[in-house]
């Protein structure tokens, strides 16, 4: 009888968490639908407020939502926010037309950080499928281990275990390395790009908002970034994370 109470509480907590998660998902979906209705009805500022809550507080967004936010921000004259939403959209869908739009918003003829090689695009494709790839390799691993158990009398040589170890290695790679790099957009005007994380360092460049950078690490008031294939440093308050 003493074991029934803990088991009941455990099941109750799990079921309750499941209901809460489902409720939150439904609430977020309702909020997004409400914002889309407001946007369709030309109530742009009310729609933007809901979109911003979903983006900042819930970390929920879609390409279509980001484009709508950029449209509203541009209409309100907030070109910095519009550029931010477009840059975030670019992280999901690297389209050259987005770069052209950001250039027009920031009034710059050249922007650094939006160049994507074939490898970058392929790696981005893999990261989008990280969960699916991990599940696929895990399924193959279960099949491989099952076959080793079923044919354990015949599978006595080390070579029969190579597929299983290979799949374990692939699962490890997917879980630990298939992540998009942290990116940010420069929003400070002007922004000093330094060779060291100190005001006494050498100034590598002085840039206006709109440039996109890969954030390597963060320490104190500085972000270490990749700038023109070199490690450089920018103050945190001059970069908005994407």
CSV table of C-alpha atoms in Angstrom, one decimal:
chain,number,residue,atom,x,y,z
A,1,UNK,CA,0.0,0.0,0.0
A,2,UNK,CA,2.9,2.3,0.7
A,3,UNK,CA,4.1,2.0,-3.0
A,4,UNK,CA,0.7,3.0,-4.4
A,5,UNK,CA,0.9,6.6,-3.2
A,6,UNK,CA,4.3,7.5,-4.9
A,7,UNK,CA,3.3,5.8,-8.1
A,8,UNK,CA,0.0,7.6,-8.2
A,9,UNK,CA,1.7,11.0,-7.5
A,10,UNK,CA,4.3,10.3,-10.3
A,11,UNK,CA,1.6,9.5,-12.8
A,12,UNK,CA,-0.5,12.5,-11.7
A,13,UNK,CA,2.4,14.9,-12.1
A,14,UNK,CA,3.3,13.5,-15.6
A,15,UNK,CA,-0.3,13.7,-16.8
A,16,UNK,CA,-0.7,17.2,-15.3
A,17,UNK,CA,2.5,18.4,-17.1
A,18,UNK,CA,1.2,16.9,-20.3
A,19,UNK,CA,-2.1,18.8,-20.0
A,20,UNK,CA,-0.2,22.0,-19.1
A,21,UNK,CA,2.0,21.6,-22.1
A,22,UNK,CA,-0.9,21.0,-24.4
A,23,UNK,CA,-2.8,24.0,-23.0
A,24,UNK,CA,0.3,26.2,-23.5
A,25,UNK,CA,0.6,25.0,-27.1
A,26,UNK,CA,-3.1,25.7,-27.7
A,27,UNK,CA,-2.8,29.1,-26.1
A,28,UNK,CA,0.2,30.0,-28.3
A,29,UNK,CA,-1.7,28.8,-31.4
A,30,UNK,CA,-4.7,30.9,-30.4
A,31,UNK,CA,-2.5,33.9,-29.9
A,32,UNK,CA,-0.8,33.5,-33.3
A,33,UNK,CA,-4.2,33.1,-35.0
A,34,UNK,CA,-5.5,36.2,-33.2
A,35,UNK,CA,-2.4,38.2,-34.3
A,36,UNK,CA,-2.9,37.0,-37.9
A,37,UNK,CA,-6.5,38.2,-37.8
A,38,UNK,CA,-5.5,41.6,-36.5
A,39,UNK,CA,-2.9,41.9,-39.2
A,40,UNK,CA,-5.4,40.9,-41.9
A,41,UNK,CA,-7.7,43.6,-40.5
A,42,UNK,CA,-5.0,46.2,-40.7
A,43,UNK,CA,-4.6,46.5,-37.0
A,44,UNK,CA,-0.9,46.3,-37.3
A,45,UNK,CA,0.3,47.7,-34.0
A,46,UNK,CA,-1.9,45.3,-32.0
A,47,UNK,CA,-0.8,42.4,-34.1
A,48,UNK,CA,2.9,43.4,-33.7
A,49,UNK,CA,2.5,43.5,-29.9
A,50,UNK,CA,1.3,39.9,-29.9
A,51,UNK,CA,4.0,38.8,-32.4
A,52,UNK,CA,6.7,40.4,-30.2
A,53,UNK,CA,5.3,38.6,-27.1
A,54,UNK,CA,5.5,35.2,-28.9
A,55,UNK,CA,9.0,35.9,-30.2
A,56,UNK,CA,10.5,37.3,-27.1
A,57,UNK,CA,8.6,35.6,-24.3
A,58,UNK,CA,7.6,32.3,-25.9
A,59,UNK,CA,10.4,32.0,-28.5
A,60,UNK,CA,7.8,31.0,-31.1
A,61,UNK,CA,8.0,32.3,-34.6
A,62,UNK,CA,7.7,31.4,-38.2
A,63,UNK,CA,9.1,32.9,-41.4
A,64,UNK,CA,5.7,34.3,-42.3
A,65,UNK,CA,5.4,35.9,-38.9
A,66,UNK,CA,8.8,37.5,-39.1
A,67,UNK,CA,8.0,39.0,-42.5
A,68,UNK,CA,4.8,40.5,-41.1
A,69,UNK,CA,6.7,42.0,-38.2
A,70,UNK,CA,9.3,43.5,-40.6
A,71,UNK,CA,6.4,45.0,-42.7
A,72,UNK,CA,4.8,46.6,-39.6
A,73,UNK,CA,8.1,47.9,-38.2
A,74,UNK,CA,9.0,49.4,-41.5
A,75,UNK,CA,5.6,51.1,-41.8
A,76,UNK,CA,6.2,52.6,-38.3
A,77,UNK,CA,9.6,53.9,-39.3
A,78,UNK,CA,11.5,51.6,-37.1
A,79,UNK,CA,14.0,50.4,-39.7
A,80,UNK,CA,16.4,48.9,-37.0
A,81,UNK,CA,13.7,46.5,-35.8
A,82,UNK,CA,12.6,45.8,-39.4
A,83,UNK,CA,16.2,44.9,-40.3
A,84,UNK,CA,16.4,42.6,-37.2
A,85,UNK,CA,13.3,40.7,-38.2
A,86,UNK,CA,14.5,40.3,-41.7
A,87,UNK,CA,17.9,39.1,-40.5
A,88,UNK,CA,16.2,36.6,-38.3
A,89,UNK,CA,14.2,35.5,-41.3
A,90,UNK,CA,17.4,35.2,-43.3
A,91,UNK,CA,18.7,32.7,-40.7
A,92,UNK,CA,15.8,30.5,-41.5
A,93,UNK,CA,15.4,31.2,-45.2
A,94,UNK,CA,18.6,32.6,-46.7
A,95,UNK,CA,17.1,34.5,-49.6
A,96,UNK,CA,19.2,37.1,-51.5
A,97,UNK,CA,16.2,39.4,-51.8
A,98,UNK,CA,16.3,39.8,-48.0
A,99,UNK,CA,19.8,41.2,-48.2
A,100,UNK,CA,18.7,43.7,-50.7
A,101,UNK,CA,15.8,44.8,-48.5
A,102,UNK,CA,18.1,45.1,-45.4
A,103,UNK,CA,20.5,47.2,-47.5
A,104,UNK,CA,17.7,49.6,-48.5
A,105,UNK,CA,16.5,49.9,-44.8
A,106,UNK,CA,20.0,50.5,-43.5
A,107,UNK,CA,21.0,52.7,-46.5
A,108,UNK,CA,24.2,50.6,-47.1
A,109,UNK,CA,25.5,49.4,-50.4
A,110,UNK,CA,27.4,46.5,-48.8
A,111,UNK,CA,26.6,44.3,-45.8
A,112,UNK,CA,29.0,41.8,-44.3
A,113,UNK,CA,28.0,38.4,-42.9
A,114,UNK,CA,25.2,37.3,-45.2
A,115,UNK,CA,27.5,35.2,-47.5
A,116,UNK,CA,26.6,31.5,-47.4
A,117,UNK,CA,28.7,28.9,-49.0
A,118,UNK,CA,27.3,25.6,-50.3
A,119,UNK,CA,28.6,23.9,-47.2
A,120,UNK,CA,26.8,26.5,-45.0
A,121,UNK,CA,23.6,25.8,-46.7
A,122,UNK,CA,24.1,22.0,-46.6
A,123,UNK,CA,24.9,22.2,-42.9
A,124,UNK,CA,21.9,24.3,-42.3
A,125,UNK,CA,19.8,21.7,-44.0
A,126,UNK,CA,21.2,19.0,-41.7
A,127,UNK,CA,20.6,21.0,-38.6
A,128,UNK,CA,17.0,21.5,-39.6
A,129,UNK,CA,16.7,17.7,-39.7
A,130,UNK,CA,18.7,17.0,-36.5
A,131,UNK,CA,15.8,15.5,-34.6
A,132,UNK,CA,14.7,13.3,-37.5
A,133,UNK,CA,18.3,12.1,-38.2
A,134,UNK,CA,18.8,11.3,-34.6
A,135,UNK,CA,15.6,9.3,-34.4
A,136,UNK,CA,16.5,7.5,-37.7
A,137,UNK,CA,19.9,6.5,-36.5
A,138,UNK,CA,18.5,5.5,-33.1
A,139,UNK,CA,16.0,3.2,-34.9
A,140,UNK,CA,18.8,1.6,-36.9
A,141,UNK,CA,20.8,1.1,-33.7
A,142,UNK,CA,17.9,-0.7,-32.1
A,143,UNK,CA,17.6,-2.9,-35.2
A,144,UNK,CA,21.3,-3.5,-35.1
A,145,UNK,CA,21.4,-4.5,-31.4
A,146,UNK,CA,18.3,-6.7,-31.9
A,147,UNK,CA,20.0,-8.6,-34.7
A,148,UNK,CA,23.1,-9.0,-32.5
A,149,UNK,CA,21.0,-10.5,-29.7
A,150,UNK,CA,19.1,-12.8,-32.1
A,151,UNK,CA,22.2,-14.0,-33.9
A,152,UNK,CA,24.5,-13.8,-30.9
A,153,UNK,CA,25.9,-17.3,-31.5
A,154,UNK,CA,27.0,-16.3,-35.0
A,155,UNK,CA,28.0,-12.7,-34.4
A,156,UNK,CA,31.1,-13.6,-32.4
A,157,UNK,CA,33.6,-11.6,-34.4
A,158,UNK,CA,34.3,-7.9,-33.7
A,159,UNK,CA,33.3,-6.8,-37.2
A,160,UNK,CA,29.7,-7.6,-36.5
A,161,UNK,CA,29.7,-4.8,-33.9
A,162,UNK,CA,31.1,-2.1,-36.2
A,163,UNK,CA,27.6,-1.0,-37.5
A,164,UNK,CA,26.3,-0.5,-33.9
A,165,UNK,CA,29.4,1.5,-32.8
A,166,UNK,CA,29.1,3.5,-36.0
A,167,UNK,CA,25.5,4.4,-35.3
A,168,UNK,CA,26.3,5.3,-31.7
A,169,UNK,CA,28.9,7.7,-33.1
A,170,UNK,CA,26.5,9.2,-35.6
A,171,UNK,CA,23.9,9.8,-32.8
A,172,UNK,CA,26.6,11.5,-30.7
A,173,UNK,CA,27.5,13.8,-33.6
A,174,UNK,CA,23.9,14.7,-34.3
A,175,UNK,CA,23.2,15.5,-30.6
A,176,UNK,CA,26.4,17.5,-30.0
A,177,UNK,CA,27.4,19.1,-33.3
A,178,UNK,CA,24.4,19.7,-35.5
A,179,UNK,CA,23.6,23.1,-34.2
A,180,UNK,CA,23.4,26.4,-36.1
A,181,UNK,CA,26.1,28.9,-34.9
A,182,UNK,CA,24.9,31.7,-32.8
A,183,UNK,CA,24.4,34.8,-34.9
A,184,UNK,CA,23.6,38.4,-34.3
A,185,UNK,CA,22.9,41.7,-36.1
A,186,UNK,CA,24.8,44.8,-35.4
A,187,UNK,CA,22.4,47.5,-34.1
A,188,UNK,CA,24.7,50.0,-32.6
A,189,UNK,CA,25.5,53.2,-34.6
A,190,UNK,CA,28.4,53.5,-35.0
A,191,UNK,CA,29.9,50.2,-33.8
A,192,UNK,CA,33.6,49.7,-33.2
A,193,UNK,CA,35.0,46.3,-34.1
A,194,UNK,CA,38.1,45.7,-32.0
A,195,UNK,CA,41.0,43.2,-32.1
A,196,UNK,CA,40.9,42.8,-28.3
A,197,UNK,CA,38.1,42.8,-25.7
A,198,UNK,CA,39.2,46.2,-24.4
A,199,UNK,CA,38.8,49.8,-25.3
A,200,UNK,CA,42.6,50.1,-25.6
A,201,UNK,CA,42.6,47.6,-28.5
A,202,UNK,CA,43.1,48.3,-32.1
A,203,UNK,CA,40.0,49.4,-34.1
A,204,UNK,CA,39.6,47.0,-37.0
A,205,UNK,CA,36.4,48.6,-38.5
A,206,UNK,CA,33.8,51.2,-37.7
A,207,UNK,CA,30.4,50.1,-39.1
A,208,UNK,CA,26.8,51.1,-39.1
A,209,UNK,CA,23.8,48.8,-38.2
A,210,UNK,CA,22.8,45.9,-40.5
A,211,UNK,CA,25.9,43.6,-40.6
A,212,UNK,CA,25.4,40.0,-39.5
A,213,UNK,CA,28.1,38.3,-37.4
A,214,UNK,CA,28.7,34.8,-35.9
A,215,UNK,CA,29.1,35.0,-32.2
A,216,UNK,CA,31.9,32.7,-31.0
A,217,UNK,CA,31.7,33.4,-27.3
A,218,UNK,CA,30.8,36.1,-24.7
A,219,UNK,CA,32.7,37.5,-21.8
A,220,UNK,CA,31.9,40.5,-19.6
A,221,UNK,CA,30.6,43.3,-21.9
A,222,UNK,CA,32.1,41.8,-25.1
A,223,UNK,CA,31.0,39.3,-27.8
A,224,UNK,CA,33.8,37.5,-29.6
A,225,UNK,CA,32.7,37.4,-33.3
A,226,UNK,CA,33.9,36.3,-36.6
A,227,UNK,CA,34.6,39.4,-38.7
A,228,UNK,CA,36.1,39.0,-42.2
A,229,UNK,CA,37.6,35.6,-41.3
A,230,UNK,CA,39.2,37.0,-38.2
A,231,UNK,CA,38.4,36.9,-34.5
A,232,UNK,CA,37.2,40.3,-33.3
A,233,UNK,CA,35.3,41.9,-30.4
A,234,UNK,CA,32.1,44.0,-30.3
A,235,UNK,CA,30.4,45.3,-27.2
A,236,UNK,CA,27.3,43.3,-26.3
A,237,UNK,CA,25.0,46.3,-26.4
A,238,UNK,CA,25.8,46.9,-30.0
A,239,UNK,CA,24.6,43.4,-31.1
A,240,UNK,CA,21.1,42.0,-31.0
A,241,UNK,CA,21.1,38.2,-30.9
A,242,UNK,CA,19.1,36.5,-33.8
